[in-house]
Structures are given as structure tokens and as C-alpha cells.
Coordinates of C-alpha atoms in Angstrom, one line a residue:
M1 CA 0.1 -3.4 -28.3
R2 CA 0.1 -3.2 -24.5
S3 CA -1.3 0.0 -22.9
E4 CA 1.2 1.7 -20.6
A5 CA 1.1 4.5 -18.0
A6 CA 4.4 6.2 -17.1
V7 CA 5.3 6.6 -13.4
T8 CA 6.8 10.1 -13.3
G9 CA 6.6 10.9 -9.6
I10 CA 6.5 9.1 -6.3
G11 CA 5.5 10.4 -2.8
M12 CA 5.6 8.3 0.3
I13 CA 5.2 8.7 4.1
T14 CA 5.5 5.5 6.1
P15 CA 6.8 4.1 9.4
A16 CA 10.2 3.9 7.6
G17 CA 10.4 7.6 6.8
L18 CA 8.6 10.9 6.0
T19 CA 9.8 10.9 2.4
T20 CA 10.3 8.4 -0.5
E21 CA 14.1 8.6 0.0
S22 CA 14.1 7.9 3.7
T23 CA 11.5 5.1 3.3
W24 CA 13.7 3.4 0.7
A25 CA 16.9 3.7 2.7
T26 CA 15.2 2.3 5.8
V27 CA 13.5 -0.6 4.0
C28 CA 16.8 -1.6 2.5
Q29 CA 18.2 -2.0 6.0
G30 CA 15.8 -4.9 6.5
H31 CA 14.8 -4.4 10.2
S32 CA 11.3 -4.5 11.4
L33 CA 9.9 -1.2 12.7
A34 CA 7.2 -2.7 14.9
R35 CA 7.2 -1.6 18.6
T36 CA 5.0 -1.4 21.6
D37 CA 2.5 1.4 21.1
P38 CA 1.5 3.5 24.1
D39 CA -1.8 4.5 22.4
L40 CA -2.8 0.8 22.5
A41 CA -1.9 0.2 26.1
G42 CA -4.2 -2.2 27.9
L43 CA -5.2 -4.0 24.7
P44 CA -4.3 -7.7 24.1
V45 CA -2.2 -6.6 21.1
D46 CA -0.4 -3.4 21.8
I47 CA 2.2 -3.3 19.0
S48 CA 2.1 -1.4 15.7
C49 CA 4.2 0.4 13.1
R50 CA 3.5 4.1 13.3
V51 CA 4.7 7.1 11.3
D52 CA 7.1 8.8 13.7
G53 CA 8.2 12.4 13.7
F54 CA 5.2 13.7 11.7
D55 CA 3.7 17.0 13.0
A56 CA 0.5 17.6 11.0
D57 CA 0.1 21.1 12.5
A58 CA 3.5 22.1 11.4
V59 CA 3.1 20.6 7.9
H60 CA -0.4 21.5 7.1
G61 CA -1.1 24.4 9.5
R62 CA -3.1 24.0 12.6
R63 CA -6.5 25.0 11.1
L64 CA -6.3 22.5 8.2
A65 CA -4.8 19.8 10.4
R66 CA -7.7 20.0 12.8
R67 CA -10.2 19.7 9.9
L68 CA -8.7 16.5 8.6
D69 CA -8.3 13.0 10.0
R70 CA -4.9 11.2 10.2
F71 CA -5.2 9.2 6.9
I72 CA -5.9 12.5 5.0
H73 CA -2.9 14.2 6.6
L74 CA -0.8 11.4 5.2
A75 CA -2.5 11.4 1.8
L76 CA -1.8 15.1 1.4
V77 CA 1.9 14.7 2.2
A78 CA 2.3 11.8 -0.2
A79 CA 0.5 13.6 -3.0
Q80 CA 2.4 16.9 -2.6
Q81 CA 5.7 15.0 -2.6
A82 CA 4.7 13.0 -5.8
V83 CA 3.8 16.2 -7.7
R84 CA 7.1 17.8 -6.8
D85 CA 9.0 14.7 -7.7
A86 CA 7.3 14.7 -11.1
E87 CA 8.3 18.4 -11.6
L88 CA 4.7 19.4 -12.1
D89 CA 3.2 22.8 -11.2
P90 CA -0.4 22.8 -10.2
A91 CA -0.5 26.5 -11.0
T92 CA 0.1 25.8 -14.6
W93 CA -1.3 22.4 -15.3
N94 CA -4.6 21.8 -17.1
A95 CA -6.6 21.2 -13.9
P96 CA -9.7 19.7 -15.5
R97 CA -7.5 17.0 -17.0
V98 CA -5.9 16.0 -13.6
A99 CA -7.5 13.1 -11.8
V100 CA -7.1 12.0 -8.2
I101 CA -7.9 8.3 -7.5
L102 CA -6.9 7.0 -4.0
G103 CA -7.5 3.7 -2.3
V104 CA -8.8 3.7 1.3
G105 CA -9.7 0.4 3.0
G106 CA -12.3 1.8 5.4
N107 CA -13.5 4.7 7.5
S108 CA -10.9 6.2 9.7
M109 CA -11.8 5.5 13.3
H110 CA -9.6 8.1 15.0
S111 CA -12.1 11.0 15.0
Y112 CA -15.2 8.8 15.1
F113 CA -13.9 7.1 18.3
R114 CA -14.0 10.5 20.1
E115 CA -17.3 11.5 18.7
F116 CA -18.9 8.2 19.6
E117 CA -17.8 8.8 23.2
V118 CA -19.5 12.2 23.2
L119 CA -22.7 10.8 21.8
S120 CA -22.8 7.9 24.2
E121 CA -22.5 10.3 27.1
G122 CA -25.7 11.9 26.0
H123 CA -24.4 15.1 24.3
P124 CA -25.3 15.0 20.6
E125 CA -25.0 18.8 20.6
L126 CA -21.3 18.4 21.2
V127 CA -20.6 16.1 18.3
S128 CA -18.4 18.0 15.8
P129 CA -19.9 19.1 12.5
L130 CA -16.6 17.9 11.0
A131 CA -17.1 14.3 12.2
L132 CA -18.2 13.1 8.7
P133 CA -16.2 15.3 6.3
R134 CA -13.0 14.6 8.2
S135 CA -13.5 10.9 8.2
V136 CA -15.3 9.4 5.2
P137 CA -13.0 7.6 2.8
S138 CA -13.8 9.8 -0.2
M139 CA -12.4 12.9 1.5
A140 CA -8.8 11.8 1.0
A141 CA -9.1 12.3 -2.7
A142 CA -11.2 15.3 -2.3
E143 CA -8.8 17.1 0.0
V144 CA -5.9 16.3 -2.3
A145 CA -7.8 17.8 -5.2
I146 CA -8.6 20.9 -3.2
A147 CA -5.0 21.4 -2.1
L148 CA -3.6 20.9 -5.6
D149 CA -6.4 22.2 -7.8
A150 CA -7.0 18.9 -9.6
R151 CA -10.4 19.3 -11.2
G152 CA -10.6 16.1 -13.1
P153 CA -12.2 12.7 -12.1
N154 CA -12.0 12.4 -8.3
F155 CA -12.9 9.3 -6.3
T156 CA -11.9 6.7 -3.8
V157 CA -11.5 3.0 -4.4
A158 CA -12.3 0.5 -1.6
S159 CA -11.1 -3.1 -2.1
A160 CA -10.0 -3.8 1.4
C161 CA -6.2 -4.2 1.6
A162 CA -5.9 -4.2 -2.2
S163 CA -7.3 -0.7 -2.3
G164 CA -4.1 1.2 -3.1
A165 CA -3.1 -1.1 -5.9
T166 CA -6.6 -1.1 -7.3
A167 CA -6.6 2.7 -7.4
L168 CA -3.4 2.5 -9.4
A169 CA -5.0 0.1 -11.9
V170 CA -8.0 2.2 -12.3
A171 CA -5.9 5.3 -12.8
A172 CA -3.7 3.6 -15.4
E173 CA -6.9 2.8 -17.4
M174 CA -8.0 6.4 -17.2
V175 CA -4.6 7.7 -18.4
T176 CA -4.2 5.2 -21.3
S177 CA -7.8 5.7 -22.4
G178 CA -7.4 9.5 -22.6
A179 CA -9.9 10.2 -19.8
C180 CA -7.2 12.4 -18.1
D181 CA -3.7 13.6 -18.8
I182 CA -2.4 13.1 -15.3
A183 CA -3.5 10.9 -12.5
L184 CA -2.4 11.1 -8.8
A185 CA -3.1 7.6 -7.6
G186 CA -2.3 5.5 -4.6
G187 CA -3.6 4.9 -1.1
A188 CA -3.7 6.2 2.4
E189 CA -4.7 4.6 5.7
S190 CA -4.2 4.9 9.4
G191 CA -5.9 1.9 11.0
L192 CA -4.4 2.2 14.5
S193 CA -7.4 3.2 16.6
P194 CA -8.1 1.0 19.6
M195 CA -11.3 -0.2 17.9
T196 CA -9.6 -1.2 14.6
V197 CA -6.8 -3.0 16.4
T198 CA -9.3 -4.8 18.7
S199 CA -11.4 -5.8 15.7
F200 CA -8.5 -7.4 13.9
Q201 CA -7.3 -9.0 17.1
Q202 CA -10.7 -10.6 17.7
M203 CA -10.5 -12.1 14.3
H204 CA -7.0 -13.6 15.2
A205 CA -5.5 -11.8 12.3
L206 CA -2.7 -10.0 14.3
S207 CA 0.5 -11.4 15.6
E208 CA 0.5 -11.8 19.3
R209 CA 4.3 -11.6 19.8
T210 CA 3.8 -8.5 22.0
D211 CA 6.9 -9.4 24.0
A212 CA 9.1 -9.2 20.9
P213 CA 7.5 -6.7 18.5
H214 CA 10.5 -6.6 16.1
R215 CA 10.1 -10.3 15.6
A216 CA 6.3 -10.3 15.1
S217 CA 5.8 -9.8 11.4
R218 CA 7.4 -12.7 9.6
P219 CA 6.0 -13.4 6.1
F220 CA 6.4 -16.9 4.8
D221 CA 8.1 -18.0 8.0
V222 CA 6.9 -21.4 9.3
D223 CA 6.2 -19.7 12.7
R224 CA 4.2 -16.7 11.4
D225 CA 1.1 -15.9 13.4
G226 CA -0.4 -12.8 11.9
F227 CA 0.4 -9.2 10.8
V228 CA 1.3 -6.0 12.6
L229 CA -1.0 -3.0 11.9
A230 CA 0.6 0.1 10.4
E231 CA -0.2 3.4 8.8
G232 CA 1.1 5.3 5.8
A233 CA 0.4 6.7 2.3
A234 CA 1.9 6.5 -1.1
V235 CA 0.9 8.4 -4.3
L236 CA 2.3 7.9 -7.8
V237 CA 1.9 10.3 -10.7
L238 CA 0.8 8.5 -13.8
E239 CA 0.9 10.0 -17.3
H240 CA 0.6 8.7 -20.8
P241 CA 4.2 8.0 -21.9
R242 CA 3.7 10.3 -24.9
N243 CA 2.7 13.2 -22.7
A244 CA 5.6 12.5 -20.3
L245 CA 8.1 12.5 -23.2
R246 CA 6.6 15.7 -24.6
R247 CA 7.3 17.6 -21.3
G248 CA 10.7 15.9 -20.8
A249 CA 9.6 14.1 -17.6
D250 CA 11.8 11.4 -16.0
Q251 CA 9.9 8.2 -16.5
R252 CA 10.7 6.0 -13.4
A253 CA 8.8 2.9 -14.8
L254 CA 5.9 1.9 -16.9
L255 CA 2.8 0.4 -15.4
C256 CA 2.1 -1.9 -18.3
G257 CA -0.3 -4.5 -16.9
H258 CA -2.8 -5.0 -14.2
A259 CA -5.6 -7.3 -13.2
S260 CA -8.2 -7.5 -10.5
T261 CA -10.1 -10.7 -9.6
S262 CA -12.2 -12.2 -6.8
D263 CA -11.8 -15.4 -5.0
A264 CA -15.6 -15.5 -4.4
Y265 CA -14.8 -17.9 -1.6
H266 CA -15.0 -16.4 1.9
P267 CA -15.4 -13.1 3.7
V268 CA -11.9 -13.0 5.2
A269 CA -10.0 -16.2 4.3
P270 CA -8.2 -16.5 0.9
H271 CA -8.9 -19.5 -1.3
P272 CA -6.5 -22.1 0.0
E273 CA -5.0 -22.8 -3.4
G274 CA -4.7 -19.1 -4.4
T275 CA -6.8 -19.6 -7.5
G276 CA -8.0 -16.0 -7.6
V277 CA -4.4 -14.8 -7.2
E278 CA -3.2 -17.1 -10.0
H279 CA -5.9 -15.7 -12.3
A280 CA -4.9 -12.2 -11.5
L281 CA -1.2 -12.9 -12.1
R282 CA -1.8 -14.6 -15.4
T283 CA -4.2 -11.9 -16.6
A284 CA -1.9 -9.0 -15.6
L285 CA 1.0 -10.7 -17.4
Q286 CA -1.1 -11.3 -20.5
E287 CA -2.2 -7.6 -20.6
S288 CA 1.5 -6.5 -20.2
G289 CA 2.6 -8.5 -23.2
L290 CA 5.2 -10.1 -21.0
H291 CA 5.9 -13.8 -20.0
A292 CA 6.5 -15.2 -16.6
R293 CA 10.2 -15.6 -17.6
D294 CA 10.5 -11.8 -18.2
I295 CA 9.7 -11.0 -14.5
G296 CA 12.8 -10.4 -12.4
H297 CA 11.3 -9.6 -9.1
I298 CA 8.1 -10.1 -7.1
N299 CA 6.9 -7.8 -4.4
A300 CA 4.7 -10.2 -2.4
H301 CA 1.6 -9.3 -0.5
G302 CA 3.1 -11.4 2.3
T303 CA 1.0 -10.5 5.3
S304 CA 2.5 -13.1 7.7
T305 CA -0.9 -14.9 8.1
P306 CA -0.8 -18.7 8.1
F307 CA -3.3 -19.1 5.3
G308 CA -2.6 -16.0 3.2
D309 CA 1.1 -16.6 2.7
K310 CA 0.6 -20.2 1.8
A311 CA -2.0 -19.4 -0.8
E312 CA 0.1 -16.7 -2.4
A313 CA 3.2 -19.0 -2.5
R314 CA 1.2 -21.8 -4.2
A315 CA -0.1 -19.4 -6.8
L316 CA 3.4 -18.0 -7.5
H317 CA 4.7 -21.6 -8.1
R318 CA 2.0 -22.4 -10.5
V319 CA 2.5 -19.2 -12.5
F320 CA 6.3 -18.9 -12.4
G321 CA 7.3 -22.6 -12.1
P322 CA 9.4 -24.4 -9.5
V323 CA 11.8 -21.4 -9.0
P324 CA 9.9 -18.1 -9.1
P325 CA 11.8 -14.8 -9.4
P326 CA 13.3 -13.3 -6.2
V327 CA 10.7 -12.2 -3.7
T328 CA 10.6 -9.6 -1.0
A329 CA 7.8 -8.9 1.6
P330 CA 7.9 -5.3 2.9
K331 CA 5.2 -5.9 5.5
S332 CA 7.9 -7.7 7.5
I333 CA 9.5 -4.2 8.0
L334 CA 6.7 -1.7 7.6
G335 CA 3.8 -3.6 9.0
H336 CA 0.4 -3.8 7.2
A337 CA -1.0 -0.4 6.2
L338 CA -4.2 -1.9 5.0
G339 CA -5.7 0.1 2.1
A340 CA -2.4 2.0 1.7
A341 CA -0.2 -1.1 1.5
G342 CA -0.7 -1.9 -2.2
A343 CA 0.3 1.6 -3.1
I344 CA 3.3 1.7 -0.8
E345 CA 4.5 -1.6 -2.1
A346 CA 3.9 -0.5 -5.7
A347 CA 6.1 2.5 -5.1
L348 CA 8.8 0.2 -3.6
T349 CA 8.5 -2.1 -6.6
V350 CA 9.3 0.8 -8.9
L351 CA 12.2 1.9 -6.7
T352 CA 13.5 -1.7 -6.6
Q353 CA 13.5 -1.8 -10.4
Q354 CA 15.1 1.6 -10.7
H355 CA 17.9 0.7 -8.3
Q356 CA 18.2 -2.9 -9.5
L357 CA 18.3 -3.7 -5.8
I358 CA 15.8 -5.9 -4.0
P359 CA 15.2 -5.0 -0.3
P360 CA 15.4 -7.8 2.2
T361 CA 12.6 -9.5 4.1
A362 CA 12.9 -9.4 7.9
N363 CA 12.4 -12.3 10.3
L364 CA 12.4 -15.2 7.9
D365 CA 14.2 -18.0 9.7
R366 CA 12.6 -21.1 8.0
Q367 CA 10.0 -21.5 5.2
D368 CA 7.4 -24.2 5.0
G369 CA 9.1 -26.9 3.0
D370 CA 6.4 -27.7 0.4
W371 CA 6.3 -24.2 -1.2
E372 CA 9.7 -22.5 -0.7
L373 CA 10.4 -19.3 -2.6
D374 CA 13.6 -17.4 -3.3
I375 CA 13.0 -14.8 -0.7
V376 CA 15.7 -12.1 -0.3
T377 CA 16.8 -11.9 3.4
Q378 CA 19.5 -10.4 5.5
A379 CA 20.7 -7.8 3.0
P380 CA 19.6 -6.2 -0.3
R381 CA 20.3 -8.2 -3.4
A382 CA 21.6 -6.5 -6.5
T383 CA 20.2 -8.1 -9.6
A384 CA 19.1 -7.3 -13.2
I385 CA 15.4 -6.4 -13.3
N386 CA 13.6 -5.5 -16.5
A387 CA 10.1 -6.1 -15.2
S388 CA 8.4 -6.7 -11.8
V389 CA 5.2 -7.8 -10.2
S390 CA 3.5 -6.3 -7.2
N391 CA 0.7 -8.2 -5.4
A392 CA -2.1 -6.9 -3.2
F393 CA -4.9 -8.9 -1.8
G394 CA -7.7 -8.2 0.7
F395 CA -10.7 -9.4 2.7
G396 CA -13.6 -10.6 0.5
G397 CA -11.1 -12.3 -1.8
Q398 CA -10.0 -9.1 -3.5
N399 CA -6.9 -9.6 -5.6
T400 CA -5.0 -6.9 -7.6
V401 CA -1.7 -7.5 -9.5
L402 CA 0.4 -4.7 -11.1
V403 CA 3.1 -5.3 -13.6
F404 CA 5.9 -2.7 -14.0
A405 CA 8.5 -2.6 -16.8
E406 CA 11.5 -0.4 -17.5
A407 CA 10.6 2.9 -19.2

């Protein structure tokens, strides 16, 4: 028997919207949200996908907002939304049985950047005592636990751009094993500091279409040249299906299979044949008890990098045959939110399955001829979906695949 974790709540804050509903509606429109970023003025790459209209002082209160860094602001919003969506009450839940597992790709550089300037100017006494606790990756999960009185297991997963998906996989194991009753799991990231952007640009990982930001992110397109950095957060509430049924919770989907593998190939480049991806796909499907033919939709990692998209497409063909299930690549619209991306796209995969509607991929004009996929473009596609796959990969050859089925 396959082990399953029920998704009973979703919270999202992304460049597409401040809520799950607004994010879903905008993603279904299929237009890229990349634009010139005034905060990156003067850099060789000055485009990004930011979360607009979010006032941390208004949402969290000025005192708390000042104590936290941007990625934690976003994590708190997503977690609180997810708990409300699941119709859970932190005042009455069994707090020691509630876990928080979040994925964060790396240290936030927003606050550190300012503190480094103070230190380099010879004023160590002016460095904020909050510099560490507002910025280290583990504090996203810690602050969510403090805000919601979740006293169970609490930690952060770091597997580069697969972090959010890996956190969901770890949380599902904890729920199904009985280590906790409820897990708030997902990812949060805001990698839009000048240093972060410059570092990725120096690696030639970013699109340099700064004259046409809305055309920059183009997964699987023959003219792709890199991704657009983004920020955001998504948190899913996971419960054992038996517990969800007992309390009458709406089960949005079942996380019924997952796998994590390593390419063990290169610090930043994927294996050119996607062998680690293929292994993760086959293992996740085997764990789910499903076959490749049962999958009706694939949410691709699809970063818009020349080598990454090709490796993913090759792996999909080997696992699913000459005509893989319909594919979408949300980074074409939302940009790449690094450690949060896997969680955001897992949430979108659940919504796709619920609505039986696949959002389109933006900016796909022409695929490479030797590995074409059935990529949804132009407009959402209505189709029957009983099970879906969500892919997330990262530097160091990190691969995580999640399989969702109807509840």
C-alpha cells in the first residue's frame, strides 16, 4: 500500500498575487510578470519578478516586520493563509503534534548587505544584533512556529532550488510515519538582493533580455538564455488522510509519492542526459503505486536554461514515452523563486488537478526539434487529470519529484 499525505490547505504569496486565489487566476492568464527592477538599477541584469503590493508593516506590524527579513515575511503570510484554508485553529490544535518544515535555498542577503556595509565602514558596534536571527534560513520555520504555536518538529531543508519540494517530501514522510499529526510544509525565498543577482549573472544563469523583460523567461524555447529571478512563498498543510477525514477537512489532493536523487555530476550543471531526474521520476512513481500512463499532467522545473530544460525533457521522454503528458512551466510567468519554487509549483500542481485546468506556458515560440513536449501555451487547457507530477531540481544535482493524486 502506498503511503499518502492529504493536502488540506494551501497558502501562497507570489509575483502573481498576495493569495492563492489571485496567484492561480494570474498564472492562468499566461503572461510573464518580469519587469525592470529599480532596486537593481546599474547592474548588467536589472529585471526580476517581485511580489508587488505587499506591506510587511501593515500585515505583520512594524515591530515584527523590522525583526524579520523579507523571506520570513513571505513565509509567515503563506503559512497563515494555509492554516486558515485548512480550517485549523492554532488555539485548539495539539501543538506538540504540529510540525513546520520549510525549504530555503540560502541565506537571505537583504539585511546582510546593509550590515556588511556598516562593518566595512569600520563600525562593528553599529551592526544590528538582529543581523543573524533575522536572516539565517532556519528562522523561517522558527518564526512560523512562534506565530502559530506549532511545537512539533521544526527545521529548514536546504537542497538549492529543490528545497521547497524536498521540504514537502520530508513532511509527507513525517505525517505518514506518525511523527506528527499536521505538517506545515513548503518554501520561502527572496533572492533579489544586488549581490544575489550579480552572483547568478556572473555564472551566466540569468536571461540577459533586459530590453524585453516580459519575453526573457522562455522555458523549453529554442532561444532560451537563462531564468529571471523571483521571490515568493508557498505552504501546504499536510495531514494523514484518516485524520483529515475524522475532522471533516476538505482534501485537495493526496501527496502519494516522492523521491529525491543526486546527479553526482557537477556543482551547477545538470547531467546532460537527465539520469538523476529519470531516477527520481521512476522512484516517485513506484512509491505512488502509479504507472507513467496514469499521469495526466507534468509541472516542469523548466528554468529556461539551455542545458537544464534539455536534460529534463530527455528524462521525461524516457520515462513517459514519445508523447509525455501535457506540460506547463510556471517559471515562464512567475520567474524563478529559488528555494521557494518547488513549493509554489507543487501548490499550482494541486490547483491544476483540482480545477482540471492546466495553466499555459509563456514565451514558447519554438521548441528544440529532437525532444519536443506537449507544452500548454497561449491559454489554459481543460483536461481530465487523476494524477500529476511536479519536478524540482537544483544546483549540486539535487532532484526532487512529487506525485499527487486525487483525494
